[in-house]
Short mmCIF file of C-alpha atoms (C1' of nucleotides) in Angstrom, two decimals:
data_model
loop_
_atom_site.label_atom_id
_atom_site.label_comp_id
_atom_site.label_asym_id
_atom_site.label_seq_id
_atom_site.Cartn_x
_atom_site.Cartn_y
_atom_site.Cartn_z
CA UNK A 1 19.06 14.09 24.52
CA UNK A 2 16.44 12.62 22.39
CA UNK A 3 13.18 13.78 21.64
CA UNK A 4 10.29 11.51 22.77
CA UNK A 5 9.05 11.87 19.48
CA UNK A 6 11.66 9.22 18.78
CA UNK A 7 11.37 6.25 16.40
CA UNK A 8 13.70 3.78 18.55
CA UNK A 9 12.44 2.53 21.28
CA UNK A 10 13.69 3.16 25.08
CA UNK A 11 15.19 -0.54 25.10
CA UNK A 12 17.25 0.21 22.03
CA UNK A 13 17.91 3.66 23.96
CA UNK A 14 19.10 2.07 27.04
CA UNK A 15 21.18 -0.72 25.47
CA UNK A 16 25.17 -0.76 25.78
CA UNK A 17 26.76 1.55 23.29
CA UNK A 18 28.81 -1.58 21.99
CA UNK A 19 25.85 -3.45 21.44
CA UNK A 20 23.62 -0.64 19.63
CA UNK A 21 26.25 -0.14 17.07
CA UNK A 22 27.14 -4.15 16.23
CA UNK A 23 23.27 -3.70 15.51
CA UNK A 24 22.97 -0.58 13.39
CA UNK A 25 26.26 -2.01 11.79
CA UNK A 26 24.54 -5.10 10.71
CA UNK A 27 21.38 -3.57 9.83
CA UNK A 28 23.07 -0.80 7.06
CA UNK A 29 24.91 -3.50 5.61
CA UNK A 30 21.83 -5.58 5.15
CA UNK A 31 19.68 -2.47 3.89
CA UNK A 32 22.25 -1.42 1.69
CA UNK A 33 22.65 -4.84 -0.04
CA UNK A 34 19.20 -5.31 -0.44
CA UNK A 35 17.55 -1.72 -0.18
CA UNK A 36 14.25 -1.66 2.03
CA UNK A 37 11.73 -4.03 0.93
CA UNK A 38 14.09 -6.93 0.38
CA UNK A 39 16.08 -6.38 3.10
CA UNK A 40 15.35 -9.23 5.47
CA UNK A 41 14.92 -9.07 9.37
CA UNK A 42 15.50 -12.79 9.52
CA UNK A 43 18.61 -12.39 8.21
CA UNK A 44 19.99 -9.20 9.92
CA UNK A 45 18.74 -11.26 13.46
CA UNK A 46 20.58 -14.49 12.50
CA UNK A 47 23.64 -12.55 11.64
CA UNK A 48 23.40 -10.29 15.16
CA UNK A 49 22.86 -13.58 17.31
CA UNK A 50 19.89 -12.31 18.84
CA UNK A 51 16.32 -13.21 18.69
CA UNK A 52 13.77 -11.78 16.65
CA UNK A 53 11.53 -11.05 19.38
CA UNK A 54 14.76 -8.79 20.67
CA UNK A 55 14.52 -6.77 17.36
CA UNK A 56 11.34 -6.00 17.52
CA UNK A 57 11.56 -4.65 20.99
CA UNK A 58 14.30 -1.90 19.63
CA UNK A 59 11.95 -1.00 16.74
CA UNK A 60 8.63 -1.50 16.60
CA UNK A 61 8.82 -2.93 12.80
CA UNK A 62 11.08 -3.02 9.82
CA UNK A 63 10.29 0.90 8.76
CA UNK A 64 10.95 2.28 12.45
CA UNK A 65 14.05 0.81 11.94
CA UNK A 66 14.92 1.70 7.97
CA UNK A 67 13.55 5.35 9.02
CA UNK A 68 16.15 5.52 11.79
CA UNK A 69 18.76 4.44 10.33
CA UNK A 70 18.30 6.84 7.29
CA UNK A 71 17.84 9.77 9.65
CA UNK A 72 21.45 9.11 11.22
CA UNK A 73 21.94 9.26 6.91
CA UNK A 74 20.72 12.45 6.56
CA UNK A 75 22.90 14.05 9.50
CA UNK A 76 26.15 11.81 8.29
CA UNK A 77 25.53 13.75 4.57
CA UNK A 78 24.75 17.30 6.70
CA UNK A 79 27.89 17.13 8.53
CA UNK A 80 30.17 15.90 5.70
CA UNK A 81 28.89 18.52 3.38
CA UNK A 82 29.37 21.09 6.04
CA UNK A 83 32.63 20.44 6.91
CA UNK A 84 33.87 20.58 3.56
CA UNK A 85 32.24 23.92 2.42
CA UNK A 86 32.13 26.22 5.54
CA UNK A 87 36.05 26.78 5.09
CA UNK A 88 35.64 27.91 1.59
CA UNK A 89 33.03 30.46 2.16
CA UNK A 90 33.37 33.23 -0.11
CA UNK A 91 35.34 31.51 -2.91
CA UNK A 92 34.59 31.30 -6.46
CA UNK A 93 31.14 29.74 -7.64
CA UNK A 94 33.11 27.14 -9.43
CA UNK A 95 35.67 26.56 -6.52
CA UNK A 96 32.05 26.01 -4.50
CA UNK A 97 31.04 23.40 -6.92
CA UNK A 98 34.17 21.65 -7.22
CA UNK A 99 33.94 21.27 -3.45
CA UNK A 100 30.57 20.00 -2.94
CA UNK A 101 31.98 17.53 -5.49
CA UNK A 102 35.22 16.80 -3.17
CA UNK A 103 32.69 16.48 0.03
CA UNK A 104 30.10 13.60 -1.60
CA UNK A 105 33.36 11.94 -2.80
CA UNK A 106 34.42 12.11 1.00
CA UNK A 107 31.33 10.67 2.26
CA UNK A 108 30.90 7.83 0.29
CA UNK A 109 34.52 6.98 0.92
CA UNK A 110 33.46 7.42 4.94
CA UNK A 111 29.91 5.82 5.08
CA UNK A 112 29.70 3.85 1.97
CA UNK A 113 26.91 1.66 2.58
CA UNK A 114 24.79 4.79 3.56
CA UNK A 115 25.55 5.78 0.41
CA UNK A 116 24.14 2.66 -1.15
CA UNK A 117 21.00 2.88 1.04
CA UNK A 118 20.62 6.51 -0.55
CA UNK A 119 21.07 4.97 -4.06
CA UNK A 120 18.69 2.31 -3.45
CA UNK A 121 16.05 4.61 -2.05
CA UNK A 122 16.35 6.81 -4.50
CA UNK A 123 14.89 3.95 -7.57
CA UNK A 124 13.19 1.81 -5.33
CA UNK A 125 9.58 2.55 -5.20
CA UNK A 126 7.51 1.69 -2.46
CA UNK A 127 10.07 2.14 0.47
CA UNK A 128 7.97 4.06 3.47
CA UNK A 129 8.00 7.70 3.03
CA UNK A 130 10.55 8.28 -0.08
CA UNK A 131 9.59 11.74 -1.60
CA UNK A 132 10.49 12.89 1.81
CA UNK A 133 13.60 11.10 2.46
CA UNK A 134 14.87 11.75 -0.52
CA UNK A 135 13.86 15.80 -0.09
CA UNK A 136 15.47 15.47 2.66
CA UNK A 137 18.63 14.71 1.40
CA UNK A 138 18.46 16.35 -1.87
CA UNK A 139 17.99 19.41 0.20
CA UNK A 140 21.46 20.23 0.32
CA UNK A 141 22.56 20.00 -3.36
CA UNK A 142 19.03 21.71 -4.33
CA UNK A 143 19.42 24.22 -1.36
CA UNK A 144 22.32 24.83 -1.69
CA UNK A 145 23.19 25.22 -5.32
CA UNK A 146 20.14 27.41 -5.92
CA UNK A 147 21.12 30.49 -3.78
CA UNK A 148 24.95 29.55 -5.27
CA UNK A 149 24.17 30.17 -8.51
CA UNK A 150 21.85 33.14 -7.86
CA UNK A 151 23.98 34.85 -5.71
CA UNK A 152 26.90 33.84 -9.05
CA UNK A 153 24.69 35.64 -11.72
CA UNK A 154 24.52 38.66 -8.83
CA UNK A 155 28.55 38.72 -9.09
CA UNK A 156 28.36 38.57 -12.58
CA UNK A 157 30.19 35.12 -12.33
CA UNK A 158 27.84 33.15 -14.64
CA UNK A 159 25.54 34.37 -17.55
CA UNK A 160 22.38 35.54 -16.22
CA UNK A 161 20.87 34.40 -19.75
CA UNK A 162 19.79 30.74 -18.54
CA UNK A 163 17.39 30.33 -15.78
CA UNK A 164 18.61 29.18 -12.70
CA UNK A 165 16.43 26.30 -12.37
CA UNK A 166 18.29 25.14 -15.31
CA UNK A 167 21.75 25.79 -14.26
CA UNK A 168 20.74 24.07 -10.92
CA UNK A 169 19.68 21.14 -13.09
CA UNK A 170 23.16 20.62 -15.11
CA UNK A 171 25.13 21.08 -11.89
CA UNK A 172 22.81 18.17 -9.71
CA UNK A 173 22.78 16.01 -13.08
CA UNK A 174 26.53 16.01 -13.61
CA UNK A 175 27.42 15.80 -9.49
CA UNK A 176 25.35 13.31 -8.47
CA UNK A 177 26.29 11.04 -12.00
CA UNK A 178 30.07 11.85 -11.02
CA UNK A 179 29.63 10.12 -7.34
CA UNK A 180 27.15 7.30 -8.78
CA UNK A 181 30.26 6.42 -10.99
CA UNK A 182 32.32 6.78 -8.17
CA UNK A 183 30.30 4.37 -6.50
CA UNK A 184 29.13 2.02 -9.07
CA UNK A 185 31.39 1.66 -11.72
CA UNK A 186 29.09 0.35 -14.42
CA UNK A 187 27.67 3.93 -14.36
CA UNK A 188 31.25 5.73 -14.75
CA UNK A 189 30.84 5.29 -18.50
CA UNK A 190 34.47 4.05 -18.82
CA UNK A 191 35.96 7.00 -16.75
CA UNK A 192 36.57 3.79 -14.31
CA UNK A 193 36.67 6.44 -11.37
CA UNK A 194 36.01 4.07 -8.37
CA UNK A 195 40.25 2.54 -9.45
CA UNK A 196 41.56 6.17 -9.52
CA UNK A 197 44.24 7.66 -7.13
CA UNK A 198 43.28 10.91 -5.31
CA UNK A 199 44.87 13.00 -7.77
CA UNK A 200 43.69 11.27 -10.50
CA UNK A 201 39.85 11.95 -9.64
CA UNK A 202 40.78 15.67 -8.85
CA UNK A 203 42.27 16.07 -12.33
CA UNK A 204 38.80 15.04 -13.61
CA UNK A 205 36.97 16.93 -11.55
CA UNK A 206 38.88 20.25 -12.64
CA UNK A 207 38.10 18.75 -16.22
CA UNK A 208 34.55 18.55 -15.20
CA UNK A 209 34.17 22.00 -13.65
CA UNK A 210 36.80 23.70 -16.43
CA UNK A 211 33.65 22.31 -19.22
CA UNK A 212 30.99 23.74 -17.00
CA UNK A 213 32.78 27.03 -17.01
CA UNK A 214 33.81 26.98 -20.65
CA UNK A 215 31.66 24.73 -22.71
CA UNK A 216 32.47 22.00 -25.14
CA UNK A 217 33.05 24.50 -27.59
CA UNK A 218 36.67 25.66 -28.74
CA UNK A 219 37.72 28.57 -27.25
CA UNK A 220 38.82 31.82 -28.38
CA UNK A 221 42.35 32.01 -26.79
CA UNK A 222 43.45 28.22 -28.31
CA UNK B 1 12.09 -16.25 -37.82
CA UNK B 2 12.85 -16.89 -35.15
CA UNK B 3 16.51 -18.60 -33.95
CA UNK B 4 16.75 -22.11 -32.06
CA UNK B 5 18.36 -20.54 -29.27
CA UNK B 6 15.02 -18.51 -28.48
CA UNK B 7 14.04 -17.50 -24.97
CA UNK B 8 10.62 -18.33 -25.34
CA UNK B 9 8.67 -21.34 -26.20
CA UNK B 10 7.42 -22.93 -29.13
CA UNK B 11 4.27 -22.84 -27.84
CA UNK B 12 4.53 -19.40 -27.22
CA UNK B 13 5.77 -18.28 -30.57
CA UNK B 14 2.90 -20.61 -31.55
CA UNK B 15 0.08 -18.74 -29.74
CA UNK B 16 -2.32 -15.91 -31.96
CA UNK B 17 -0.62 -12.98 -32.05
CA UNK B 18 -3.52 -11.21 -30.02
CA UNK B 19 -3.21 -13.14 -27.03
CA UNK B 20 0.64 -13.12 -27.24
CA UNK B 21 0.33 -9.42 -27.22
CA UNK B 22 -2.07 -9.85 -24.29
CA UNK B 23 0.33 -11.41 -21.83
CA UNK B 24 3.28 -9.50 -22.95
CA UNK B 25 1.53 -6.21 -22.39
CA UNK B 26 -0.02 -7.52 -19.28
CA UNK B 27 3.67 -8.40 -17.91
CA UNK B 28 5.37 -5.51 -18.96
CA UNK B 29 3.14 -3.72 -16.90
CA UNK B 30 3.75 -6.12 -14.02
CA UNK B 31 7.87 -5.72 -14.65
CA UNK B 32 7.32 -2.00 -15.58
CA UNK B 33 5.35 -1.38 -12.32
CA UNK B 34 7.50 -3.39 -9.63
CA UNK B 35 10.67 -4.44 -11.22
CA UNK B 36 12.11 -7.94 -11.80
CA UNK B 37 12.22 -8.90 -8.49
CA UNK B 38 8.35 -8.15 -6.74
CA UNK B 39 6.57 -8.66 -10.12
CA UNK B 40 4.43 -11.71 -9.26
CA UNK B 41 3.18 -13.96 -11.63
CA UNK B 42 0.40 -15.00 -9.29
CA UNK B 43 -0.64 -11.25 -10.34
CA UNK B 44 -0.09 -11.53 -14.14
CA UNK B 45 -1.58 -14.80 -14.60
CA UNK B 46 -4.49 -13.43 -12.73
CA UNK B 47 -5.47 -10.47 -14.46
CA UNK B 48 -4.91 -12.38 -17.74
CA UNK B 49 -7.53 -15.03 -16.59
CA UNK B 50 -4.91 -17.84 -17.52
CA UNK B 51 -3.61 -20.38 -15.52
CA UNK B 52 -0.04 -20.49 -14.16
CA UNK B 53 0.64 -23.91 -15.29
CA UNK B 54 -0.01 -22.01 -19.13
CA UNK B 55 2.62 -19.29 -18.58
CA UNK B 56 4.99 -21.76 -17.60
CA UNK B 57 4.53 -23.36 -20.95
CA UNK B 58 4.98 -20.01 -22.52
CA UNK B 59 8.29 -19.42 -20.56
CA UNK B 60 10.21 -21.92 -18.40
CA UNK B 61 10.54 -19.57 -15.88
CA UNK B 62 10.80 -15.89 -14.77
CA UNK B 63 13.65 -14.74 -15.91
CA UNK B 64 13.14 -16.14 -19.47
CA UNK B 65 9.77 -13.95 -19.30
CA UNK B 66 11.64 -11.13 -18.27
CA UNK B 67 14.38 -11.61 -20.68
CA UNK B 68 12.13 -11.89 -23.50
CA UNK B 69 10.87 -8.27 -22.60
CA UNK B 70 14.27 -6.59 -21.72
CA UNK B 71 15.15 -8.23 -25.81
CA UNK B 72 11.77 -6.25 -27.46
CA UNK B 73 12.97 -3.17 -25.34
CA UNK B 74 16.69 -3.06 -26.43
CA UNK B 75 15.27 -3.55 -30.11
CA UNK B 76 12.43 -0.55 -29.74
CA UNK B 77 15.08 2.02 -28.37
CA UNK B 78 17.17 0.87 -31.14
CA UNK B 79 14.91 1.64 -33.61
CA UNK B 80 13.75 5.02 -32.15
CA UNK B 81 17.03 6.06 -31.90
CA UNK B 82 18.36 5.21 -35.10
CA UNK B 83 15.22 6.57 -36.91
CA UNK B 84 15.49 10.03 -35.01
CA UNK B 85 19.50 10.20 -36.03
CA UNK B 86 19.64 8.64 -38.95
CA UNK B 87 17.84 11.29 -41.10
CA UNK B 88 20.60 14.47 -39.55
CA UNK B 89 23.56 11.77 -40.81
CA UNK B 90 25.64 15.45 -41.75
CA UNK B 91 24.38 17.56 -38.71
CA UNK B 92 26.49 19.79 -36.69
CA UNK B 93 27.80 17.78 -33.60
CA UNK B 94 25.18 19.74 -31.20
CA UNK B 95 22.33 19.38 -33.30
CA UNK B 96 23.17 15.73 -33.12
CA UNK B 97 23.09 15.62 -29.17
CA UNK B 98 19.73 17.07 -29.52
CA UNK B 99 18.52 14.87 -31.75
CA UNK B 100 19.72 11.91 -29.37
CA UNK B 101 17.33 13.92 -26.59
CA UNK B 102 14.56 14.44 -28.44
CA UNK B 103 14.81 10.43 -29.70
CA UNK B 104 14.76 9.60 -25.64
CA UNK B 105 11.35 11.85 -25.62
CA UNK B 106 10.25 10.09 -28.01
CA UNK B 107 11.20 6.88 -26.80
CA UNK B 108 9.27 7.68 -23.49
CA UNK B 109 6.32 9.16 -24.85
CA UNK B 110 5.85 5.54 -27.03
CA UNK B 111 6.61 3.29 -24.40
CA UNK B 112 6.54 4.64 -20.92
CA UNK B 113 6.45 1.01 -19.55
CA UNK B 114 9.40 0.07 -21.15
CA UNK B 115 11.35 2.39 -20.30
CA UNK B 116 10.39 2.05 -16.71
CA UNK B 117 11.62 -0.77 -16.99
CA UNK B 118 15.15 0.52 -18.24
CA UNK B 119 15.08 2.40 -14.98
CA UNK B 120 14.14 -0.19 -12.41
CA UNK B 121 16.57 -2.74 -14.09
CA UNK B 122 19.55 0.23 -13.71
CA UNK B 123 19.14 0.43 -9.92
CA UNK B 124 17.46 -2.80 -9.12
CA UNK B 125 20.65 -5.11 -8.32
CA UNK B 126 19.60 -8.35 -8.27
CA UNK B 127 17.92 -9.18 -11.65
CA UNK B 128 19.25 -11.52 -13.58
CA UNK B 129 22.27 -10.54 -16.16
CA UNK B 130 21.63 -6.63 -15.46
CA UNK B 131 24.84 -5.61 -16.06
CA UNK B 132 24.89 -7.17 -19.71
CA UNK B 133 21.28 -5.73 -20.10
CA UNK B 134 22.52 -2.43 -19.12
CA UNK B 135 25.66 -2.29 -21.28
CA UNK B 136 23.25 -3.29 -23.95
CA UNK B 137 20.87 -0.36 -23.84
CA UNK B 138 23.71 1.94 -22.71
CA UNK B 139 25.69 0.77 -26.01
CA UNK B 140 23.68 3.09 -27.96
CA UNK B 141 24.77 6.19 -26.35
CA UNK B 142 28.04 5.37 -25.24
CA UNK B 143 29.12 3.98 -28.23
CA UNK B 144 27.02 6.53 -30.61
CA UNK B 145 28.60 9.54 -28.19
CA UNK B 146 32.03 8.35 -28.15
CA UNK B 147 32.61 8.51 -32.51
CA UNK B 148 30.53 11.83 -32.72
CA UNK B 149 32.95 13.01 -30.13
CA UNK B 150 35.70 11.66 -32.04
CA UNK B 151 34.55 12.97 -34.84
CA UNK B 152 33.68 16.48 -33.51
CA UNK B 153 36.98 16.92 -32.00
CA UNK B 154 38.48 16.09 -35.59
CA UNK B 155 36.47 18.87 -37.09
CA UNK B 156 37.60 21.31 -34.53
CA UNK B 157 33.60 21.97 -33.23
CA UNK B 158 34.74 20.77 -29.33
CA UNK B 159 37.98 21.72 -27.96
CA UNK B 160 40.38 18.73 -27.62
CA UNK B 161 41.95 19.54 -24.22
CA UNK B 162 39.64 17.37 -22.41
CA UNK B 163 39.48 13.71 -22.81
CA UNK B 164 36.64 12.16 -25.02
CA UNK B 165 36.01 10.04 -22.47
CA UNK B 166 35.08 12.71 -19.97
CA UNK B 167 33.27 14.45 -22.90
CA UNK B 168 30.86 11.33 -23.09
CA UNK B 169 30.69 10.79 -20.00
CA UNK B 170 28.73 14.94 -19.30
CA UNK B 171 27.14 14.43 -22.28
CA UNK B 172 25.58 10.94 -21.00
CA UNK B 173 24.78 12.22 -17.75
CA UNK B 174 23.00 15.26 -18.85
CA UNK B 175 20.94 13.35 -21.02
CA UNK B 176 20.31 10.54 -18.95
CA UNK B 177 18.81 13.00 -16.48
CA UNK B 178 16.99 15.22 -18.58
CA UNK B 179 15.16 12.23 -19.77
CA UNK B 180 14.68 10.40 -16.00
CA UNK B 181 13.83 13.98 -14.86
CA UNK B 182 10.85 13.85 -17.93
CA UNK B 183 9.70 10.29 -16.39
CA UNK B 184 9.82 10.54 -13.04
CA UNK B 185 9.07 14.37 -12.19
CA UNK B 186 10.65 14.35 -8.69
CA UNK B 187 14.12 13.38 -10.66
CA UNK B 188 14.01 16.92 -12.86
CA UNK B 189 14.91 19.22 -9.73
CA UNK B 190 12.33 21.62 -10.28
CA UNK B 191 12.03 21.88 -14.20
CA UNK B 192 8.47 20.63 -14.06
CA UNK B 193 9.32 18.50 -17.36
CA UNK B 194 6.69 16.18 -17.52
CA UNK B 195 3.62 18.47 -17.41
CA UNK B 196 5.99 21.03 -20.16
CA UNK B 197 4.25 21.10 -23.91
CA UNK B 198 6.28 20.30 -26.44
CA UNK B 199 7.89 23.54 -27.16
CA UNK B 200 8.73 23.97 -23.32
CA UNK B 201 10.52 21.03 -23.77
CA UNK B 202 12.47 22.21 -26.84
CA UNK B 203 13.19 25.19 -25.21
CA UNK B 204 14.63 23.45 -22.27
CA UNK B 205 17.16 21.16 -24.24
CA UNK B 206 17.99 24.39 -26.35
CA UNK B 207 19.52 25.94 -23.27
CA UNK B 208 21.13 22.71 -22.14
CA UNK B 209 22.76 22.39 -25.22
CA UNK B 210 23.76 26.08 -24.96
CA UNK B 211 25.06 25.32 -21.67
CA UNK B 212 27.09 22.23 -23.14
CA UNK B 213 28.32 24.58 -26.08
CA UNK B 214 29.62 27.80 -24.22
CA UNK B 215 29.81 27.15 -20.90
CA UNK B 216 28.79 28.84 -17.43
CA UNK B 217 30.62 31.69 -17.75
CA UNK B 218 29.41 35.22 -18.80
CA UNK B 219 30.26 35.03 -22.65
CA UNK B 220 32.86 37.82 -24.58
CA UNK B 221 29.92 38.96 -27.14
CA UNK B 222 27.40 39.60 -24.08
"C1'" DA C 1 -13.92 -42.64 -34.81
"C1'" DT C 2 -9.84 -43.38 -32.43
"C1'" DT C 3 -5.34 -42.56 -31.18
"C1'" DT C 4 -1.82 -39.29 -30.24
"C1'" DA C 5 0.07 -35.13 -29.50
"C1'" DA C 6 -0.28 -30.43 -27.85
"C1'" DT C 7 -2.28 -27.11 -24.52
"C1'" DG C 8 -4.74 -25.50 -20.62
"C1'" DT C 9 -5.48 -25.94 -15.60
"C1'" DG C 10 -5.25 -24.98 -10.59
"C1'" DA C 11 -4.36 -27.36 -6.38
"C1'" DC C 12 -0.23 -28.08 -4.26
"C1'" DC C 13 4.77 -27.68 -2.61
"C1'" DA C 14 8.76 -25.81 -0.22
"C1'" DC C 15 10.40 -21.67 1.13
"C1'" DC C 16 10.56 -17.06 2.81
"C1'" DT C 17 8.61 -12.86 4.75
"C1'" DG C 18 7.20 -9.40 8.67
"C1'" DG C 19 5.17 -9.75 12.85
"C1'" DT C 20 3.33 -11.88 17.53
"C1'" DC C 21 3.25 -13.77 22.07
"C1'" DA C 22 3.49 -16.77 25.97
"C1'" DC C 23 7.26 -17.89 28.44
"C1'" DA C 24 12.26 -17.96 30.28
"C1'" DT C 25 15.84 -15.17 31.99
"C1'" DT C 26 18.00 -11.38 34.12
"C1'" DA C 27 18.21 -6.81 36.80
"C1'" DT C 28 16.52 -3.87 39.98
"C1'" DG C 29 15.17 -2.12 44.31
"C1'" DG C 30 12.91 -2.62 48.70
"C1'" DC D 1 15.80 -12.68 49.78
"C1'" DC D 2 12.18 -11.77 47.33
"C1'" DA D 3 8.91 -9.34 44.21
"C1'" DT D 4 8.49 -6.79 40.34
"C1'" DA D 5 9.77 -4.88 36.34
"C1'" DA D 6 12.57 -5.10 32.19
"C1'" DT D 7 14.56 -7.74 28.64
"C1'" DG D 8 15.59 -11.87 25.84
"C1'" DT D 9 13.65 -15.80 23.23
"C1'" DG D 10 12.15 -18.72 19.30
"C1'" DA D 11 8.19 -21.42 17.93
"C1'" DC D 12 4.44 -19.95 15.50
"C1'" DC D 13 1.19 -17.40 12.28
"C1'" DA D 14 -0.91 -15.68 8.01
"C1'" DG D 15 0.32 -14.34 3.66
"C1'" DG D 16 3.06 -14.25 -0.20
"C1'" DT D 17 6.44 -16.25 -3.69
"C1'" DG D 18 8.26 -19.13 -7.90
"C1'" DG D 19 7.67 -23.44 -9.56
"C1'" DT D 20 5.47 -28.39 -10.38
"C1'" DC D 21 2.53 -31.95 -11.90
"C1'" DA D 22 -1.23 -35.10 -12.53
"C1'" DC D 23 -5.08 -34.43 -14.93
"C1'" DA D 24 -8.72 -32.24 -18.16
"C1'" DT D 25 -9.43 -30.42 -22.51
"C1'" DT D 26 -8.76 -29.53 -27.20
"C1'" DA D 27 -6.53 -30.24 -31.81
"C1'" DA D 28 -4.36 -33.13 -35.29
"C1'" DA D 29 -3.57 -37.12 -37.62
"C1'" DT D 30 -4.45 -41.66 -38.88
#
DNA sequence: ATTTAATGTGACCACCTGGTCACATTATGG
DNA sequence: CCATAATGTGACCAGGTGGTCACATTAAAT
């Protein structure tokens, strides 16, 4: 049931499933490989078979289409993230963390050129509507790890001396780095995660979330 | 003195120094403000009131332009860097880190343009040579992190349970962050870094630090 | 003063882009 | 079977790009 608010047009609507997907299909890859503004229409049409004209009478331009595919984006991240946290509901702050880590690791394993269409949005500057879209998605690691860590200092999990803002800060800095190495191995800084078995990223995870805890600093019981 | 093998012309190299300085500032702002790939020269040769035909005797072509600039940025963060860290040679291995932050300040505050330009080339991914462009700009903190690291770890200031590698690679992130959060405000989740004064600033990287040093955790001594 | 070399110039080129539209083709329903 | 609506089509458009080149202008050297 879609609204009729919607972007797509009721051609595009009424099309076969089979069809609609070969075209989304072929219209992530090209957006991803080129983010928005060099993404070409000419191309994605040439590559689809179809004509031009057809395009245009699914979307009415080249941002109808770029903002519809990012909104299927935004639910793809909402229902990853989900899945992976609602089990774990009242563990540990740091087990919380570690999981939202797990979950983008999952998604950009399961939708990886949506991934790269969030990466190029996010440092390309003059694609239609960014601050939003990029709200949008950052909504769930802001969202979310705000409340997390308040409701941590509540439990007395973490030190209450640091403003949350801040803690919120180190977490998003050192998540979303970890899954932009993940993804793009020049900017793993020679942890060369995107070659690493399962287990192998998990170990450096813990790592990860064992420094957050613990701090670079030697501790007392070694 | 300038090598054989030089990316510009001699008629370039010939030109008075004020109108060299002209068209370089003039197309860093053009790179600076739409990355390697939608700067126009049309637009550059334009505002500078030059004909193309003369910028094409400057450079033989885009890229060589661009390259030129990307070489005069790698050589000003070198210099800010080294001129922030050289003077705390003996410093504790955290005062060192925030010496390397407050050098990226610095760096920003001088030449915002350029280091827009760091940031489009990281995420744009079609200009020419980025990757060795990158890894020569990112050679300064990975390979100024990795030794102190080394070298901390040997002094027994970080704990040595965790890889250096990993070590770096938190370190880099946070920094990386702090200082895209400090250029492009929607980046700093909230922190409000570029309208902070000085000493806001400070403050901030003094808790990050913290953070780094002792972890999340409530401490013993609190 | 005259020749020669070095620079400056902008119209022009081929190519590509997002977008349009008159027309061909197909589906639908009476 | 036919009329009408829906859908598919690709030549075409204006606007932009990086790059070229024959020519004008200036500077240097003889």
């Amino acid at each position: 049931m879609e609204s009729s608010l919607a972007i797509e047009t009721n051609t595009f609507r009424n099309l076969p499933e089979e069809k609609r997907q070969r075209i989304l299909e072929e219209a992530v890859k090209e957006f991803a490989a080129n983010g928005y503004q060099k993404a070409s229409l000419n191309t994605i049409v040439k590559r689809l078979g179809i004509a031009k004209g057809s395009l245009y009478q699914y979307f009415n331009n080249k941002q109808a289409l770029f903002l519809f595919i990012f909104d299927r984006l935004t639910h793809l991240v909402k229902d990853t993230v989900k899945r992976s946290v609602s089990e774990g509901e009242e563990a540990d702050f740091f087990e919380q963390v570690r999981r939202i880590i797990v979950s983008g690791i999952n998604f950009i394993d399961s939708f990886p050129a949506y991934y790269q269409i969030y990466l190029k949005v996010l440092f390309e500057p003059d694609v239609p509507q960014r601050e939003e879209l990029i709200a949008k998605v950052r909504l769930f690691s802001m969202e979310f790890f705000a409340p997390l860590c308040n409701a941590a200092q509540g439990k007395g999990q973490i030190r209450h001396d640091i403003p949350t803002s801040l803690v919120v800060f180190i977490l998003d800095a050192v998540v979303d780095r970890f899954l932009q190495g993940y993804a793009k191995p020049y900017l793993d800084g020679g942890l060369n995660l995107s070659a690493k078995s399962p287990q192998g990223l998990e170990e450096d995870v813990n790592m990860i979330i064992t420094i957050l805890q613990d701090g670079l600093c030697l501790q007392k019981g070694e």
